[in-house]
Coordinates of C-alpha atoms and ligand atoms in Angstrom, one line a residue:
M627 CA 63.1 150.1 71.2
P628 CA 64.3 147.7 68.5
G629 CA 62.2 144.7 67.7
F630 CA 65.1 143.6 65.4
E631 CA 67.0 142.5 68.4
I632 CA 64.6 139.7 69.1
F633 CA 64.0 138.3 65.6
G634 CA 63.8 134.5 66.2
D635 CA 62.1 131.2 65.6
E636 CA 58.6 132.7 66.2
E637 CA 59.1 135.1 63.4
R638 CA 60.5 132.4 61.1
K639 CA 57.5 130.1 61.8
Q640 CA 55.0 132.8 61.0
V641 CA 56.8 133.7 57.7
N642 CA 57.1 130.1 56.8
D643 CA 53.3 129.6 57.2
V644 CA 53.0 132.3 54.4
L645 CA 55.7 130.9 52.2
D646 CA 54.2 127.4 52.5
T647 CA 50.9 128.6 51.0
G648 CA 52.4 131.1 48.6
V649 CA 49.6 133.5 49.3
L650 CA 51.3 136.9 49.9
F651 CA 48.2 139.0 49.5
R652 CA 46.2 139.8 52.6
Y653 CA 42.8 139.6 50.9
G654 CA 41.1 136.7 49.2
F655 CA 42.6 133.3 48.0
D656 CA 40.5 131.8 50.8
A657 CA 41.1 128.1 50.0
A658 CA 44.8 128.4 49.0
R659 CA 45.8 130.2 52.2
K660 CA 44.9 127.2 54.4
G661 CA 43.5 129.3 57.2
H662 CA 46.5 131.7 57.4
W663 CA 45.4 135.3 57.7
K664 CA 48.4 137.1 59.1
A665 CA 47.4 140.7 58.5
R666 CA 43.9 140.1 59.8
T667 CA 45.1 138.2 62.9
F668 CA 47.6 140.9 63.7
E669 CA 44.8 143.5 63.5
T670 CA 42.5 141.5 65.8
E671 CA 45.3 141.0 68.3
L672 CA 46.5 144.6 68.1
A673 CA 43.1 146.0 68.6
R674 CA 42.5 143.7 71.6
R675 CA 46.0 144.6 73.1
L676 CA 45.3 148.4 72.8
G677 CA 41.7 148.2 73.9
V678 CA 40.3 149.7 70.7
E679 CA 37.5 148.6 68.4
Y680 CA 39.4 148.5 65.1
A681 CA 43.0 148.3 63.8
H682 CA 44.1 148.3 60.2
L683 CA 47.6 147.5 59.0
C684 CA 49.3 149.7 56.4
A685 CA 52.6 149.5 54.5
S686 CA 54.3 151.9 56.9
G687 CA 53.8 154.4 59.7
T688 CA 53.9 157.2 57.1
A689 CA 51.2 155.4 55.0
A690 CA 49.2 155.0 58.3
L691 CA 49.4 158.8 58.9
S692 CA 48.3 159.6 55.3
T693 CA 45.5 157.1 55.5
A694 CA 44.3 158.4 58.9
M695 CA 44.2 161.9 57.6
A696 CA 42.3 160.9 54.5
A697 CA 39.9 158.8 56.6
C698 CA 39.2 161.7 59.0
G699 CA 38.8 164.2 56.2
V700 CA 41.8 166.3 57.0
G701 CA 43.5 167.9 53.9
A702 CA 43.5 170.8 51.5
G703 CA 42.9 174.1 53.1
D704 CA 43.3 172.8 56.7
E705 CA 45.9 173.8 59.2
V706 CA 47.3 170.9 61.3
I707 CA 49.2 171.5 64.5
V708 CA 52.4 169.5 64.9
P709 CA 55.4 169.6 67.2
P710 CA 58.9 170.5 66.0
F711 CA 60.3 167.5 67.8
T712 CA 59.2 164.4 65.7
F713 CA 60.3 162.3 62.8
V714 CA 59.9 164.2 59.5
A715 CA 57.2 161.7 58.4
T716 CA 54.6 163.4 60.6
V717 CA 55.1 166.6 58.8
E718 CA 55.5 165.0 55.3
S719 CA 52.1 163.3 55.7
V720 CA 50.4 166.6 56.5
L721 CA 51.9 168.2 53.3
M722 CA 51.1 165.1 51.2
A723 CA 47.5 165.5 52.3
G724 CA 47.6 169.1 51.0
A725 CA 47.3 170.6 54.5
V726 CA 49.5 173.2 56.2
P727 CA 51.6 172.0 59.1
V728 CA 51.7 174.6 62.0
F729 CA 54.5 174.0 64.5
A730 CA 53.6 174.4 68.1
E731 CA 55.8 174.3 71.2
I732 CA 56.7 171.2 73.2
D733 CA 57.2 171.0 77.0
E734 CA 59.4 168.8 79.3
T735 CA 57.3 165.8 78.2
L736 CA 59.3 166.2 75.0
C737 CA 55.9 166.3 73.2
L738 CA 53.4 168.9 72.0
S739 CA 52.2 170.9 75.1
P740 CA 48.6 172.0 75.7
E741 CA 49.8 175.6 76.1
G742 CA 51.7 175.4 72.8
L743 CA 48.6 174.0 71.1
E744 CA 46.4 176.8 72.4
A745 CA 48.8 179.4 71.2
A746 CA 48.9 178.0 67.7
L747 CA 45.2 177.8 67.1
T748 CA 43.7 179.8 64.3
P749 CA 40.3 179.7 62.6
A750 CA 41.8 177.4 60.0
T751 CA 43.0 174.8 62.5
R752 CA 41.3 171.5 61.8
A753 CA 43.4 168.8 63.3
V754 CA 46.1 168.3 66.0
I755 CA 48.8 165.6 65.8
P756 CA 50.6 165.2 69.1
V757 CA 53.6 162.8 68.7
H758 CA 54.3 160.5 71.6
M759 CA 58.1 160.6 71.3
C760 CA 60.6 158.2 72.5
G761 CA 58.2 155.7 73.9
A762 CA 56.2 157.9 76.2
M763 CA 53.2 160.2 76.4
A764 CA 52.3 163.8 75.8
R765 CA 49.9 165.4 78.3
I766 CA 47.3 163.7 76.1
E767 CA 44.3 164.0 78.4
E768 CA 44.7 167.8 78.5
I769 CA 45.3 167.9 74.7
K770 CA 42.2 165.8 74.1
A771 CA 40.1 168.1 76.3
I772 CA 41.2 171.1 74.2
C773 CA 40.4 169.3 71.0
D774 CA 37.0 168.3 72.2
K775 CA 36.2 171.8 73.4
K776 CA 37.3 173.4 70.1
G777 CA 35.9 170.7 67.8
L778 CA 39.3 169.7 66.5
I779 CA 40.2 166.3 65.1
L780 CA 42.8 164.6 67.3
L781 CA 45.2 162.3 65.5
E782 CA 47.9 160.7 67.6
D783 CA 51.3 159.8 66.1
A784 CA 52.1 156.9 68.4
C785 CA 54.6 155.5 65.9
Q786 CA 57.4 155.3 68.6
S787 CA 55.1 154.3 71.5
V788 CA 53.3 151.0 70.9
G789 CA 52.5 149.5 74.2
A790 CA 52.7 152.7 76.2
S791 CA 49.7 154.1 78.0
C792 CA 48.4 157.0 80.0
N793 CA 46.4 156.3 83.1
G794 CA 45.6 152.8 81.8
K795 CA 44.5 153.9 78.3
A796 CA 46.7 153.0 75.4
L797 CA 48.5 155.8 73.5
G798 CA 46.9 156.0 70.1
S799 CA 43.4 155.3 71.5
F800 CA 42.7 158.9 72.8
G801 CA 42.0 160.5 69.4
K802 CA 39.8 160.0 66.4
A803 CA 42.6 157.8 65.1
G804 CA 46.0 156.7 66.2
C805 CA 49.0 155.7 64.1
F806 CA 51.8 153.2 64.7
S807 CA 54.9 152.3 62.8
F808 CA 56.5 148.9 62.7
D809 CA 59.5 149.9 60.6
P810 CA 62.9 148.2 61.2
V811 CA 63.9 150.3 64.2
K812 CA 60.6 150.5 66.1
T813 CA 59.6 148.6 69.3
I814 CA 58.1 145.8 67.2
T815 CA 58.8 145.5 63.5
C816 CA 57.2 144.0 60.4
G817 CA 60.3 144.9 58.3
E818 CA 58.1 147.7 57.0
G819 CA 54.6 148.3 58.3
G820 CA 52.3 150.5 60.3
A821 CA 48.7 150.7 61.6
V822 CA 45.8 153.0 62.1
V823 CA 43.6 152.3 65.1
T824 CA 40.2 153.9 65.9
N825 CA 37.0 153.3 67.8
D826 CA 35.0 155.0 65.0
R827 CA 33.4 152.6 62.6
A828 CA 33.1 155.2 59.8
V829 CA 36.8 156.1 60.2
Y830 CA 37.8 152.4 60.1
D831 CA 35.8 151.8 57.0
A832 CA 37.3 154.8 55.3
T833 CA 40.8 153.6 56.5
H834 CA 40.8 150.1 55.1
A835 CA 39.1 151.3 51.9
H836 CA 41.5 154.2 51.4
A837 CA 44.5 151.9 51.8
D838 CA 43.2 149.6 49.1
H839 CA 42.0 151.7 46.2
G840 CA 38.6 152.3 47.8
H841 CA 37.6 148.6 48.0
D842 CA 34.7 148.2 50.5
H843 CA 35.9 144.7 51.5
I844 CA 32.3 143.4 51.8
G845 CA 31.7 139.8 50.8
N846 CA 34.2 137.2 49.7
D847 CA 34.3 138.0 46.0
R848 CA 37.0 140.7 45.5
G849 CA 35.9 141.1 41.8
A850 CA 32.3 142.0 42.9
E851 CA 33.3 144.4 45.7
D852 CA 32.1 148.0 45.4
H853 CA 34.5 151.0 45.5
L854 CA 33.6 153.6 48.1
F855 CA 35.9 156.3 46.5
I856 CA 39.2 156.8 44.8
G857 CA 41.9 155.7 47.2
A858 CA 45.5 154.5 47.1
N859 CA 47.5 151.4 47.8
Y860 CA 49.0 151.4 51.3
R861 CA 48.5 147.7 51.9
I862 CA 50.8 145.5 53.9
S863 CA 51.9 142.1 52.6
E864 CA 51.3 138.9 54.4
L865 CA 55.0 138.3 54.8
N866 CA 55.5 141.6 56.6
A867 CA 52.4 141.1 58.7
A868 CA 53.6 137.6 59.7
V869 CA 56.8 139.0 61.1
G870 CA 54.9 141.7 63.0
L871 CA 52.4 139.1 64.4
A872 CA 55.2 137.2 66.1
Q873 CA 56.7 140.4 67.4
L874 CA 53.4 141.7 68.8
R875 CA 53.1 138.5 70.8
K876 CA 56.4 139.4 72.5
L877 CA 55.3 142.9 73.4
D878 CA 54.6 142.4 77.1
W879 CA 58.0 140.8 77.5
I880 CA 59.7 143.7 75.6
L881 CA 58.0 146.3 77.8
E882 CA 58.9 144.5 81.0
T883 CA 62.6 144.2 79.9
Q884 CA 62.9 147.8 78.8
R885 CA 61.3 149.1 82.0
R886 CA 63.7 147.0 84.1
N887 CA 66.8 148.1 82.2
K888 CA 65.7 151.7 82.1
A889 CA 65.0 151.8 85.9
A890 CA 68.5 150.5 86.6
I891 CA 70.2 153.3 84.7
K892 CA 67.7 156.0 85.9
D893 CA 68.1 155.1 89.6
A894 CA 71.9 155.3 89.3
I895 CA 72.1 158.7 87.6
S896 CA 69.3 160.3 89.6
T897 CA 71.7 161.0 92.5
L898 CA 74.0 163.1 90.2
P899 CA 73.7 166.8 90.7
G900 CA 72.3 168.9 87.7
I901 CA 70.5 166.0 86.1
T902 CA 66.7 166.0 85.8
F903 CA 64.3 163.8 83.9
R904 CA 61.7 164.0 81.2
Q905 CA 58.3 164.7 82.6
L906 CA 56.0 161.7 82.4
P907 CA 52.3 162.4 83.0
D908 CA 52.0 158.7 83.9
P909 CA 55.4 157.1 84.7
A910 CA 53.8 153.6 84.9
G911 CA 52.7 153.9 81.2
D912 CA 56.1 154.7 79.8
S913 CA 57.2 151.9 77.4
A914 CA 60.8 152.7 78.4
T915 CA 62.3 152.5 74.9
F916 CA 64.5 155.5 75.9
L917 CA 65.8 157.1 79.1
S918 CA 65.4 160.8 78.5
F919 CA 67.0 163.3 80.8
F920 CA 68.1 167.0 80.9
M921 CA 71.5 168.5 81.5
P922 CA 71.7 172.1 82.9
D923 CA 72.3 173.7 79.5
L924 CA 73.4 173.3 75.9
E925 CA 77.1 173.2 76.6
T926 CA 76.9 170.6 79.4
A927 CA 74.5 168.5 77.2
R928 CA 77.1 168.6 74.3
Q929 CA 79.8 167.6 76.8
A930 CA 77.7 164.8 78.2
V931 CA 77.0 163.1 74.8
K932 CA 80.7 163.4 74.0
S933 CA 81.8 161.9 77.2
L934 CA 79.2 159.1 77.1
G935 CA 80.4 158.3 73.6
A936 CA 84.1 158.3 74.7
A937 CA 83.2 156.0 77.6
G938 CA 81.6 153.5 75.1
V939 CA 78.0 154.2 76.1
D940 CA 76.4 153.9 72.7
G941 CA 72.9 154.9 71.6
C942 CA 72.8 158.4 73.2
F943 CA 71.1 161.1 71.2
H944 CA 71.3 164.9 71.7
W945 CA 68.3 165.6 69.4
F946 CA 69.0 169.3 69.2
D947 CA 72.0 168.6 67.0
N948 CA 70.4 165.7 65.2
N949 CA 69.1 166.2 61.6
W950 CA 66.2 163.8 61.6
H951 CA 64.1 164.6 64.7
Y952 CA 64.2 168.3 65.3
L953 CA 63.0 171.0 62.9
R954 CA 66.1 173.2 63.6
K955 CA 68.3 170.8 61.6
W956 CA 65.9 170.1 58.8
D957 CA 67.6 172.0 56.1
H958 CA 65.4 170.7 53.3
F959 CA 62.3 172.0 55.2
H960 CA 63.9 175.4 55.7
A961 CA 64.6 175.4 51.9
M962 CA 60.9 174.5 51.3
K963 CA 62.0 171.8 48.9
A964 CA 59.5 169.0 48.1
S965 CA 59.4 166.3 45.4
S966 CA 55.6 166.2 44.7
R967 CA 53.9 169.1 42.9
L968 CA 51.0 168.9 45.4
A969 CA 53.4 169.4 48.3
V970 CA 55.1 172.2 46.4
Q971 CA 51.8 173.9 45.9
C972 CA 50.9 173.4 49.5
L973 CA 54.3 174.8 50.7
A974 CA 53.3 178.0 48.9
N975 CA 50.6 178.4 51.6
C976 CA 52.9 177.5 54.5
P977 CA 54.8 179.9 56.7
D978 CA 58.5 180.0 55.9
F979 CA 59.8 176.9 57.8
G980 CA 63.2 178.5 58.0
S981 CA 62.0 181.3 60.2
V982 CA 59.6 179.4 62.4
E983 CA 60.5 180.2 66.0
T984 CA 60.0 177.7 68.8
P985 CA 62.1 179.2 71.6
R986 CA 60.5 177.1 74.4
S987 CA 61.2 173.9 72.5
D988 CA 64.7 175.1 71.7
A989 CA 65.4 175.7 75.4
I990 CA 64.2 172.2 76.2
M991 CA 65.8 170.4 73.3
Q992 CA 69.2 172.0 74.0
R993 CA 69.4 170.2 77.3
A994 CA 67.7 166.9 76.4
I995 CA 69.5 163.6 75.9
S996 CA 67.9 160.3 75.2
M997 CA 69.6 157.0 75.8
Q998 CA 68.3 154.0 73.9
I999 CA 67.3 151.1 76.0
K1000 CA 68.1 147.7 74.6
L1001 CA 66.5 144.3 75.2
G1002 CA 69.6 142.2 74.7
W1003 CA 71.8 143.5 77.5
T1004 CA 73.0 140.8 79.9
E1005 CA 73.0 141.6 83.6
T1006 CA 76.8 142.2 83.4
E1007 CA 76.5 144.5 80.4
L1008 CA 73.7 146.5 82.2
Q1009 CA 75.9 146.9 85.3
T1010 CA 78.9 148.0 83.2
R1011 CA 76.7 150.5 81.3
V1012 CA 75.4 151.9 84.6
E1013 CA 78.9 152.4 86.0
K1014 CA 80.2 153.9 82.7
T1015 CA 77.2 156.2 82.5
V1016 CA 77.6 157.5 86.1
K1017 CA 81.3 158.0 85.6
A1018 CA 80.8 159.9 82.3
L1019 CA 78.1 162.2 83.7
K1020 CA 79.7 162.8 87.1
T1021 CA 82.4 165.0 85.7
I1022 CA 80.0 167.4 84.0
G1023 CA 77.8 170.2 85.2
Ligands
PLP2232 C1 59.0 156.1 62.4 C2 58.0 157.2 62.6 C3 57.1 157.5 61.6 C4 57.0 156.9 60.3 O1 57.0 155.5 60.3 P1 57.5 154.7 59.0 O2 57.0 153.3 59.3 O3 59.0 154.7 59.1 O4 57.0 155.3 57.8 C5 56.2 158.6 61.9 N1 56.3 159.3 63.0 C6 57.2 159.0 64.0 C7 57.2 159.8 65.2 C8 58.1 158.0 63.8 O5 59.1 157.8 64.7

């Protein structure tokens, strides 16, 4: 999934446009910027690419999640349903909004399941944040149907899945708002950056205002703008947006390359006994940043990552044993330790994260392995990888 692999002349050209004018701020300075509006152009192109009405860039994916929650009115006193397999940022944002994260089970899509969501509902549930992990989709149509029926706010964390879709509709465009990350290890990168997308004009207006101290961004005179409310600063700089704009223009090529590389490895290992694959509600919509598969059990999964590592097949993750992406290993969450007083206060209302039980998710994550798909592999490197992978996995199970 790494956009950093393809940093080139296009990125340098976009950044130099900004350096040549010296206008690093995304708003105002109309004459001095000589027609360069990198953040604004990125937003227009991203919205078009994803088939949504509005996109707003933020300083990070985490900032995008916080902004989306504020813009949708999710916060103090609310319960927000999240999966235990995600990056910690999803849950941090819920806490920083003063809301209570409620962990619900995943299924073999490696994402929040509709059944897990139903089981976690309480009268205090206000929002649901499915996370489209590792480049592909949750059963988002079913999740959306439940949210619509129950009157819940659907916010999609699509930080890892830009360019992926489900039955022709972009991930991130199903809910009231969708969030993306363009951090240094995501599919496309700004260095640091993120985005909120929505089809709802009121959510969009609250989004760009919240991310810029409440400014309404009406008219050309920043000094004369009104303030809609007390907000924050989650703005992106023109330099970061410039890098991301060049990367966004490579997205179709990125997806094509990832899909081809992933298919070669998947085809080769699909004949091995004992190996099954992540469930994909719409295989054609997978952005193919990872190849995710299941071993028969915990022990064979641990053996598999070890033997893949020994064979020199890098970029293989057994998330169950990984301390960034699965709740089981988040010791600081189990200890209920937070830096901000607001989060500390909020944690007092949360269930003890150390004793949250997600047995279905455990049973799936114990067996799951994801192999990162790179863009820069030559044909020979890909073939070598295929052979080494088959050899390493053949001996197990
Ligand atoms: C990367 C990521 C985020 C946070 O994005 P940043 O830009 O790093 O703040 C949130 N959720 C998920 C699932 C992510 O992978």
